Coordinates of C-alpha atoms in Angstrom, one line a residue:
M199 CA -0.1 0.0 0.0
G200 CA 2.7 2.4 -0.9
T201 CA 2.2 5.9 -1.9
Q202 CA 3.9 8.8 -3.8
T203 CA 3.1 12.4 -3.5
T204 CA 4.9 15.6 -4.4
T205 CA 7.1 17.8 -2.3
P206 CA 5.0 19.5 0.5
Q207 CA 4.6 23.0 0.1
A208 CA 3.7 24.1 3.6
S209 CA 6.7 22.6 5.5
G210 CA 9.3 25.1 4.0
L211 CA 11.7 22.2 3.7
P212 CA 14.7 22.4 1.4
G213 CA 14.5 20.6 -1.9
A214 CA 11.0 21.8 -3.0
T215 CA 11.1 22.8 -6.6
G216 CA 9.5 25.7 -8.1
A217 CA 6.9 23.6 -10.0
H218 CA 6.1 21.6 -6.9
R219 CA 5.5 24.8 -5.0
Q220 CA 2.9 25.7 -7.6
R221 CA 1.2 22.4 -8.1
D222 CA 0.7 19.5 -5.7
L223 CA -0.6 16.0 -6.1
L224 CA -3.9 14.6 -5.0
R225 CA -4.6 10.9 -5.1
L226 CA -8.5 10.1 -5.3
A227 CA -10.5 7.0 -5.8
T228 CA -14.1 6.6 -6.8
A229 CA -16.3 4.3 -4.7
G230 CA -20.0 3.2 -4.5
S231 CA -22.4 0.7 -5.8
V232 CA -22.4 -0.9 -9.4
D233 CA -23.8 1.3 -12.2
D234 CA -23.8 4.5 -10.0
G235 CA -21.5 6.0 -12.9
K236 CA -18.1 6.1 -11.3
S237 CA -16.3 5.4 -14.6
T238 CA -18.5 7.9 -16.6
L239 CA -17.6 10.6 -13.9
I240 CA -14.0 10.0 -14.4
G241 CA -14.3 10.1 -18.1
R242 CA -16.3 13.4 -17.7
L243 CA -13.5 15.0 -15.7
L244 CA -10.8 13.6 -18.2
Y245 CA -13.0 14.9 -21.2
D246 CA -13.9 18.4 -19.8
T247 CA -10.4 19.2 -18.5
K248 CA -9.1 18.3 -22.0
S249 CA -6.9 15.4 -20.6
V250 CA -7.8 13.1 -23.3
L251 CA -5.5 12.6 -26.3
A252 CA -7.0 12.8 -29.8
D253 CA -6.1 9.1 -30.6
Q254 CA -7.7 8.0 -27.4
L255 CA -10.9 9.8 -27.9
A256 CA -11.0 8.4 -31.5
A257 CA -10.7 4.9 -30.0
V258 CA -13.6 5.5 -27.6
Q259 CA -15.8 7.0 -30.2
K260 CA -15.4 4.0 -32.3
A261 CA -16.0 1.6 -29.5
S262 CA -19.2 3.7 -28.5
H263 CA -20.5 3.4 -32.1
A264 CA -19.8 -0.3 -32.3
R265 CA -22.0 -0.7 -29.2
G266 CA -24.7 1.0 -30.9
G267 CA -24.5 4.4 -29.0
E268 CA -24.9 7.6 -30.8
A269 CA -22.9 9.8 -28.1
V270 CA -19.4 9.0 -26.8
D271 CA -19.4 6.6 -23.9
L272 CA -17.0 8.4 -21.6
A273 CA -16.7 5.3 -19.2
L274 CA -14.7 3.7 -21.9
L275 CA -11.9 6.1 -21.0
T276 CA -11.3 4.2 -17.8
D277 CA -12.6 0.6 -18.7
G278 CA -9.5 -0.5 -20.3
L279 CA -10.1 -4.3 -20.2
R280 CA -11.8 -5.9 -23.2
A281 CA -14.1 -7.8 -20.6
E282 CA -15.0 -4.5 -19.1
R283 CA -15.9 -2.8 -22.4
E284 CA -18.0 -5.8 -23.5
Q285 CA -20.0 -6.1 -20.2
G286 CA -20.3 -2.3 -19.5
I287 CA -18.8 -2.7 -15.8
T288 CA -15.5 -2.1 -14.1
I289 CA -13.6 -5.2 -13.0
D290 CA -10.1 -4.0 -12.3
V291 CA -8.6 -0.8 -10.8
A292 CA -8.0 1.8 -13.7
Y293 CA -5.6 4.6 -13.0
R294 CA -5.8 7.9 -15.0
Y295 CA -3.8 11.0 -14.6
F296 CA -4.8 14.6 -15.4
S297 CA -3.8 18.1 -14.1
T298 CA -5.1 21.5 -13.9
A299 CA -3.3 24.9 -13.3
T300 CA -3.3 24.3 -9.6
R301 CA -3.0 20.6 -9.0
A302 CA -2.3 17.2 -10.5
F303 CA -4.5 14.2 -9.9
V304 CA -4.2 10.4 -10.0
L305 CA -7.6 8.8 -10.4
A306 CA -8.5 5.2 -9.3
D307 CA -11.7 4.0 -10.8
T308 CA -12.6 1.1 -8.6
P309 CA -15.2 -1.6 -9.2
G310 CA -18.7 -1.4 -7.6
H311 CA -19.5 -5.2 -7.7
V312 CA -19.3 -6.7 -4.4
Q313 CA -17.2 -9.6 -5.7
Y314 CA -14.6 -6.9 -6.6
T315 CA -14.5 -5.2 -3.1
R316 CA -10.9 -6.2 -2.8
N317 CA -10.1 -4.2 -5.8
M318 CA -11.8 -1.0 -4.2
V319 CA -9.5 -1.6 -1.2
T320 CA -6.5 -1.6 -3.5
G321 CA -7.5 1.7 -5.1
A322 CA -8.4 3.3 -2.0
S323 CA -5.5 2.2 0.2
T324 CA -3.2 5.2 -1.1
A325 CA -6.0 7.7 -1.6
E326 CA -6.3 10.9 0.1
L327 CA -10.0 11.6 -1.0
A328 CA -12.7 9.2 -1.9
V329 CA -15.6 10.1 -4.1
V330 CA -18.6 8.0 -3.1
L331 CA -21.2 7.9 -5.9
V332 CA -24.9 7.4 -5.4
D333 CA -27.5 7.1 -8.1
A334 CA -30.1 9.7 -7.2
R335 CA -33.0 7.3 -8.2
R336 CA -31.8 4.5 -5.8
G337 CA -30.1 6.4 -3.0
V338 CA -27.8 4.9 -0.4
L339 CA -27.4 1.0 -1.0
E340 CA -25.5 -1.7 0.9
Q341 CA -22.5 -1.4 -1.4
T342 CA -22.4 2.4 -0.8
R343 CA -22.3 1.7 2.9
R344 CA -19.6 -1.0 2.5
H345 CA -17.4 1.3 0.5
A346 CA -17.9 4.2 3.1
A347 CA -17.0 1.8 5.9
L348 CA -13.8 0.7 3.9
A349 CA -12.8 4.4 3.4
A350 CA -13.1 4.9 7.2
L351 CA -11.2 1.7 7.8
L352 CA -8.4 2.9 5.6
R353 CA -8.5 6.4 7.1
V354 CA -9.0 8.1 3.7
P355 CA -8.9 11.8 4.9
H356 CA -11.6 13.3 2.8
I357 CA -14.9 11.9 1.5
V358 CA -17.1 13.5 -1.0
L359 CA -20.7 12.3 -1.8
A360 CA -21.4 12.7 -5.4
V361 CA -25.1 12.3 -6.0
N362 CA -25.0 11.2 -9.5
K363 CA -27.6 11.0 -12.3
M364 CA -29.5 14.1 -11.2
D365 CA -30.8 14.6 -14.7
L366 CA -32.9 11.5 -14.3
V367 CA -34.7 13.1 -11.2
D368 CA -35.4 16.4 -12.8
Y369 CA -32.5 18.0 -10.8
A370 CA -34.8 17.9 -7.7
E371 CA -33.2 19.6 -4.7
D372 CA -35.2 17.5 -2.2
V373 CA -34.1 14.1 -3.7
F374 CA -30.4 15.3 -3.2
T375 CA -31.1 16.7 0.3
E376 CA -32.6 13.5 1.5
I377 CA -29.8 11.2 0.1
A378 CA -27.1 13.7 1.5
D379 CA -28.7 13.6 5.0
E380 CA -29.0 10.0 5.1
F381 CA -25.3 9.4 4.0
A382 CA -24.0 12.1 6.5
A383 CA -25.9 10.3 9.3
Y384 CA -24.2 7.1 8.2
A385 CA -20.7 8.6 7.9
A386 CA -20.9 10.2 11.3
R387 CA -21.6 6.7 13.0
L388 CA -18.2 5.8 11.2
G389 CA -16.5 8.6 12.8
V390 CA -16.3 10.5 9.5
L391 CA -17.4 14.2 9.8
G392 CA -17.5 16.9 7.2
V393 CA -18.7 15.0 4.3
R394 CA -18.9 17.3 1.2
A395 CA -22.2 16.4 -0.9
I396 CA -22.2 17.6 -4.6
P397 CA -25.3 17.0 -7.0
V398 CA -24.0 16.0 -10.4
S399 CA -24.8 14.5 -13.7
A400 CA -21.7 12.8 -15.0
L401 CA -23.4 12.0 -18.2
A402 CA -24.5 15.6 -18.9
G403 CA -21.7 17.2 -17.2
D404 CA -23.7 19.1 -14.6
N405 CA -21.5 20.3 -11.6
V406 CA -18.4 18.0 -12.5
V407 CA -16.2 20.7 -14.1
E408 CA -18.7 23.3 -15.0
R409 CA -21.4 24.7 -12.9
S410 CA -24.9 23.6 -13.6
A411 CA -27.5 26.2 -14.6
R412 CA -30.1 23.6 -14.0
M413 CA -29.4 23.3 -10.2
P414 CA -29.2 27.0 -9.2
W415 CA -30.1 25.9 -5.6
H416 CA -26.6 24.3 -5.3
T417 CA -24.3 27.0 -4.0
G418 CA -21.4 25.0 -3.1
P419 CA -18.4 24.1 -5.5
T420 CA -18.4 22.0 -8.4
L421 CA -16.6 18.5 -8.0
L422 CA -13.4 19.8 -9.8
E423 CA -13.4 23.0 -7.7
H424 CA -13.6 21.0 -4.5
L425 CA -10.7 18.6 -5.6
E426 CA -8.6 21.6 -6.4
Q427 CA -9.1 23.2 -3.0
V428 CA -9.3 20.3 -0.5
P429 CA -6.2 20.4 1.7
V430 CA -4.1 17.3 1.3
L431 CA -0.6 18.3 2.3
R432 CA 0.9 17.1 5.5
D433 CA 4.1 18.6 7.2
P434 CA 6.7 15.8 7.3
A435 CA 8.4 17.8 10.1
T436 CA 5.4 17.0 12.5
E437 CA 5.6 13.1 11.8
Q438 CA 8.1 10.4 13.1
L439 CA 10.7 9.2 10.8
R440 CA 10.1 5.9 9.1
F441 CA 12.5 4.8 6.4
P442 CA 11.9 1.2 5.2
V443 CA 15.1 -0.1 3.5
Q444 CA 14.3 -1.5 0.0
Y445 CA 17.9 -2.3 -1.0
V446 CA 21.5 -2.3 0.3
I447 CA 24.0 -0.7 -2.3
R448 CA 27.4 -2.2 -2.3
P449 CA 29.2 -1.6 -5.7
R450 CA 32.5 -2.5 -4.5
T451 CA 34.1 -0.9 -7.7
P452 CA 37.5 0.8 -7.7
E453 CA 35.8 4.1 -7.6
H454 CA 33.6 3.1 -4.7
P455 CA 35.4 0.4 -2.9
D456 CA 33.9 0.9 0.5
Y457 CA 30.5 2.4 -0.3
R458 CA 27.5 1.2 1.7
G459 CA 24.2 2.8 1.2
Y460 CA 20.7 2.0 2.1
A461 CA 18.2 2.8 -0.6
G462 CA 14.5 3.3 0.0
R463 CA 11.6 5.9 0.3
V464 CA 11.1 8.1 3.3
S465 CA 7.5 7.1 4.3
S466 CA 7.1 9.6 6.9
G467 CA 9.1 12.3 8.8
V468 CA 12.4 14.0 7.9
V469 CA 16.0 12.8 8.0
A470 CA 19.1 15.1 7.9
V471 CA 22.8 14.5 7.7
G472 CA 23.9 14.2 11.3
D473 CA 20.9 12.7 12.8
E474 CA 21.2 9.7 15.0
V475 CA 18.9 6.8 13.8
A476 CA 18.1 3.4 15.0
T477 CA 17.4 0.2 13.1
V478 CA 14.1 -1.7 13.6
P479 CA 13.9 -4.5 14.6
G480 CA 17.6 -4.9 15.2
G481 CA 18.0 -1.9 17.7
G482 CA 21.4 -0.8 16.3
R483 CA 22.4 3.0 16.2
S484 CA 24.3 5.1 14.0
R485 CA 24.5 8.5 12.7
V486 CA 23.6 9.8 9.1
V487 CA 26.8 11.0 7.3
G488 CA 25.4 11.2 3.8
I489 CA 22.0 11.4 1.7
D490 CA 22.7 10.5 -1.8
T491 CA 20.3 10.8 -4.8
F492 CA 20.7 10.5 -8.6
D493 CA 20.9 14.3 -9.0
G494 CA 23.5 14.7 -6.2
P495 CA 23.8 14.9 -2.4
L496 CA 21.2 16.3 0.0
G497 CA 21.5 17.7 3.4
L498 CA 17.9 16.6 4.4
A499 CA 15.3 14.3 3.0
H500 CA 11.6 14.1 3.8
A501 CA 8.5 12.1 2.9
P502 CA 8.0 11.1 0.1
Q503 CA 11.6 11.3 -1.5
S504 CA 13.5 8.3 -2.7
V505 CA 17.1 8.5 -1.4
T506 CA 20.1 6.5 -0.4
L507 CA 21.2 6.9 3.3
R508 CA 24.9 6.4 4.4
L509 CA 25.5 5.7 8.0
E510 CA 28.7 6.3 10.1
D511 CA 28.9 2.7 11.2
D512 CA 28.7 -0.8 9.4
L513 CA 25.5 -2.0 10.9
D514 CA 23.8 -5.2 10.1
V515 CA 21.0 -3.6 8.0
A516 CA 19.1 -5.4 5.3
R517 CA 16.1 -5.1 3.1
G518 CA 13.0 -5.2 5.4
D519 CA 14.7 -3.2 8.2
V520 CA 13.2 0.2 9.1
L521 CA 15.4 3.3 10.1
V522 CA 13.8 5.6 12.7
T523 CA 15.0 8.4 14.9
A524 CA 16.8 7.2 17.7
G525 CA 15.1 7.5 21.1
T526 CA 11.6 7.7 19.6
P527 CA 8.8 5.2 20.2
A528 CA 8.7 2.2 17.9
T529 CA 6.7 -0.8 18.8
V530 CA 8.5 -4.1 17.7
G531 CA 7.0 -7.5 18.3
T532 CA 5.6 -11.0 16.9
D533 CA 2.0 -10.6 18.1
L534 CA 0.3 -8.9 15.3
R535 CA -3.2 -7.7 15.9
G536 CA -5.3 -5.9 13.4
T537 CA -8.2 -5.4 11.2
V538 CA -8.4 -7.0 7.8
C539 CA -10.7 -7.1 4.7
W540 CA -10.4 -10.7 3.4
L541 CA -9.7 -10.8 -0.2
A542 CA -9.5 -14.4 -1.3
Q543 CA -11.9 -17.1 -2.1
T544 CA -10.1 -19.3 0.5
P545 CA -11.5 -18.5 3.9
G546 CA -9.2 -17.4 6.7
A547 CA -9.2 -19.5 9.9
P548 CA -7.0 -20.2 12.9
G549 CA -4.0 -22.3 12.3
Q550 CA -3.7 -21.1 8.8
R551 CA 0.0 -20.5 7.7
V552 CA 0.6 -17.3 6.0
L553 CA 3.3 -14.9 4.8
V554 CA 3.0 -11.4 6.3
R555 CA 4.3 -8.4 4.4
T556 CA 4.8 -5.2 6.2
G557 CA 6.7 -2.4 4.4
T558 CA 9.6 -4.0 2.6
R559 CA 9.7 -7.1 5.1
T560 CA 8.1 -10.5 4.7
V561 CA 8.0 -13.1 7.5
R562 CA 6.3 -16.3 8.1
G563 CA 3.3 -16.4 10.4
V564 CA 0.4 -18.4 11.7
V565 CA -3.3 -17.1 12.2
Q566 CA -3.9 -17.5 15.9
E567 CA -7.4 -16.0 16.0
V568 CA -10.1 -14.7 13.9
G569 CA -12.3 -12.2 15.9
A570 CA -15.5 -10.3 15.4
R571 CA -16.8 -9.3 11.9
L572 CA -18.3 -5.8 11.0
D573 CA -21.8 -5.8 9.8
V574 CA -21.6 -2.8 7.3
D575 CA -25.5 -2.3 7.4
T576 CA -25.9 -2.1 11.2
L577 CA -22.3 -1.1 12.2
E578 CA -22.4 -3.7 14.8
L579 CA -19.6 -6.2 15.5
E580 CA -20.7 -9.8 15.1
P581 CA -19.4 -12.5 17.2
S582 CA -16.6 -14.5 15.6
S583 CA -17.7 -17.4 13.4
G584 CA -14.4 -19.0 13.4
S585 CA -13.4 -17.9 9.7
L586 CA -13.4 -14.9 7.5
T587 CA -14.9 -15.2 4.0
L588 CA -14.5 -13.2 0.8
N589 CA -15.0 -9.4 1.4
A590 CA -15.5 -9.8 5.1
I591 CA -14.1 -7.2 7.4
G592 CA -12.8 -8.5 10.7
T593 CA -10.2 -8.6 13.3
V594 CA -7.3 -11.2 13.3
R595 CA -4.3 -12.1 15.6
V596 CA -1.2 -13.5 13.8
L597 CA 1.8 -14.9 15.6
L598 CA 5.0 -14.1 13.6
A599 CA 8.2 -16.2 13.3
E600 CA 10.2 -13.0 13.4
P601 CA 9.9 -9.5 15.2
V602 CA 8.8 -6.8 12.9
L603 CA 7.8 -3.0 13.4
L604 CA 4.2 -2.7 14.4
D605 CA 3.1 0.7 13.7
D606 CA -0.5 1.4 14.8
F607 CA -2.4 2.3 11.6
A608 CA -4.3 5.1 13.5
E609 CA -0.9 6.9 13.8
H610 CA 1.1 5.7 10.8
R611 CA -1.1 5.2 7.8
R612 CA 1.9 4.4 5.5
T613 CA 3.8 2.0 7.6
G614 CA 0.7 0.6 9.7
T615 CA -0.4 -1.7 7.0
F616 CA 0.2 -5.4 6.1
L617 CA -0.8 -8.1 3.8
L618 CA -1.4 -11.9 4.3
V619 CA -0.2 -13.9 1.6
D620 CA -0.6 -17.6 0.8
P621 CA 2.8 -19.1 1.3
F622 CA 2.1 -21.8 -1.4
D623 CA 1.0 -19.9 -4.4
G624 CA 1.6 -16.3 -3.5
T625 CA -2.1 -15.3 -3.6
T626 CA -3.0 -12.2 -1.5
L627 CA -5.4 -13.3 1.2
A628 CA -6.0 -10.2 3.0
A629 CA -5.1 -6.5 3.4
G630 CA -5.0 -5.3 7.0
M631 CA -4.4 -2.4 9.3
V632 CA -2.2 -2.8 12.4
G633 CA -3.9 -2.1 15.8
R634 CA -7.3 -1.4 17.1
S635 CA -9.8 -0.9 14.3
P636 CA -10.4 2.9 13.8
L637 CA -14.1 1.9 13.6
A638 CA -14.3 0.3 16.9
D639 CA -14.9 3.6 19.0
A640 CA -17.4 4.5 16.4
V641 CA -19.2 1.2 16.6
E642 CA -19.3 1.4 20.4
L643 CA -20.4 4.9 20.4
S644 CA -23.3 4.0 18.0
G645 CA -24.4 1.2 20.3
R646 CA -24.4 3.5 23.3
C647 CA -26.6 6.1 21.4
R648 CA -29.1 3.3 20.4
E649 CA -29.3 2.1 24.0
Q650 CA -30.3 5.7 25.0

């Protein structure tokens, strides 16, 4: 669940280029039930911002006419697989890129079908904003609630409710208001406040990029205006350093006979030459004596830069280790407890042998316990049934063969995640978040409110 963003503007850290100061990057994912118009919405954004190449548009026009359509089917701009185009549904996650004068965007078009919920988890895992679509004729559905719950679990910072297909309900304000109020109440039970609701018609283009004259009662921003304005930057100087080592560089050439560097991406925080760092899980300490990049040395690096660190001492550091600021808290252990979304047809059950991937480290493990499951409709925790089936959200406890960094996901979104993998065929079984479920408090609060 890695992520890549541009250099932060607000921190004032060295190394920010002029271009990055002018324009930052927003990662967003669409969510919602099937046929709510997610692919069409993204196609509309691409088309109306003139982010579609002429040959792409020509191919989409040809495909639209082949299917008997008179108008261009903008959904085909994101439904890239042949099976998707033939069925008119989204199966895999499709990523598209575009930019405006103020911001660059990475769009993840995720499937709405329940059997592809795991793909939605993939698309939303790195998102800073989720656009949850609702068909104005059908309102909030089970899959709408499931995707909202997953966005809350994944701690997506911002959620937008796009009430789509307003053209099919005569642009009625009362229809929009009823849906927006219902979703806001459900989101509040998830612990998500301040949802931005926007009435749109992706097919006609109302309130997507251009403001709609047919909905003068909507005084808020269009979808694109909101995407350009929502704050997404975090100051790395306020975060703890996490530097997962991806590769140890030892060229041993005549020019660099003794060079030893640790390459990776700064997941969070800041590291500077002269800083004392510690290795996790080893616990060794040393001082940073150099920060190297392809373009030359740096005095300081911050998330999400990819760099190579050189240390004063020859420590036993390998791929999978994490460098942290010496003296700062870092939980290390072999008892992994967390919340997962089960992604495989094979059920998860106690005694199951797995590989656990956290950051750049992979260790062997055994599932010890399968705990409560979340009912996305009632937001109640159901008693354990002893197993987790496809798309289920529940808690697990995994005993690891080796100690790893166990960052709580609530505090470390980038390094507090893990994958459970089948050791025999490499199938991804589950995507998880370390620590107490971020929904647990919301679920308990919701239960107390109902009792009162």
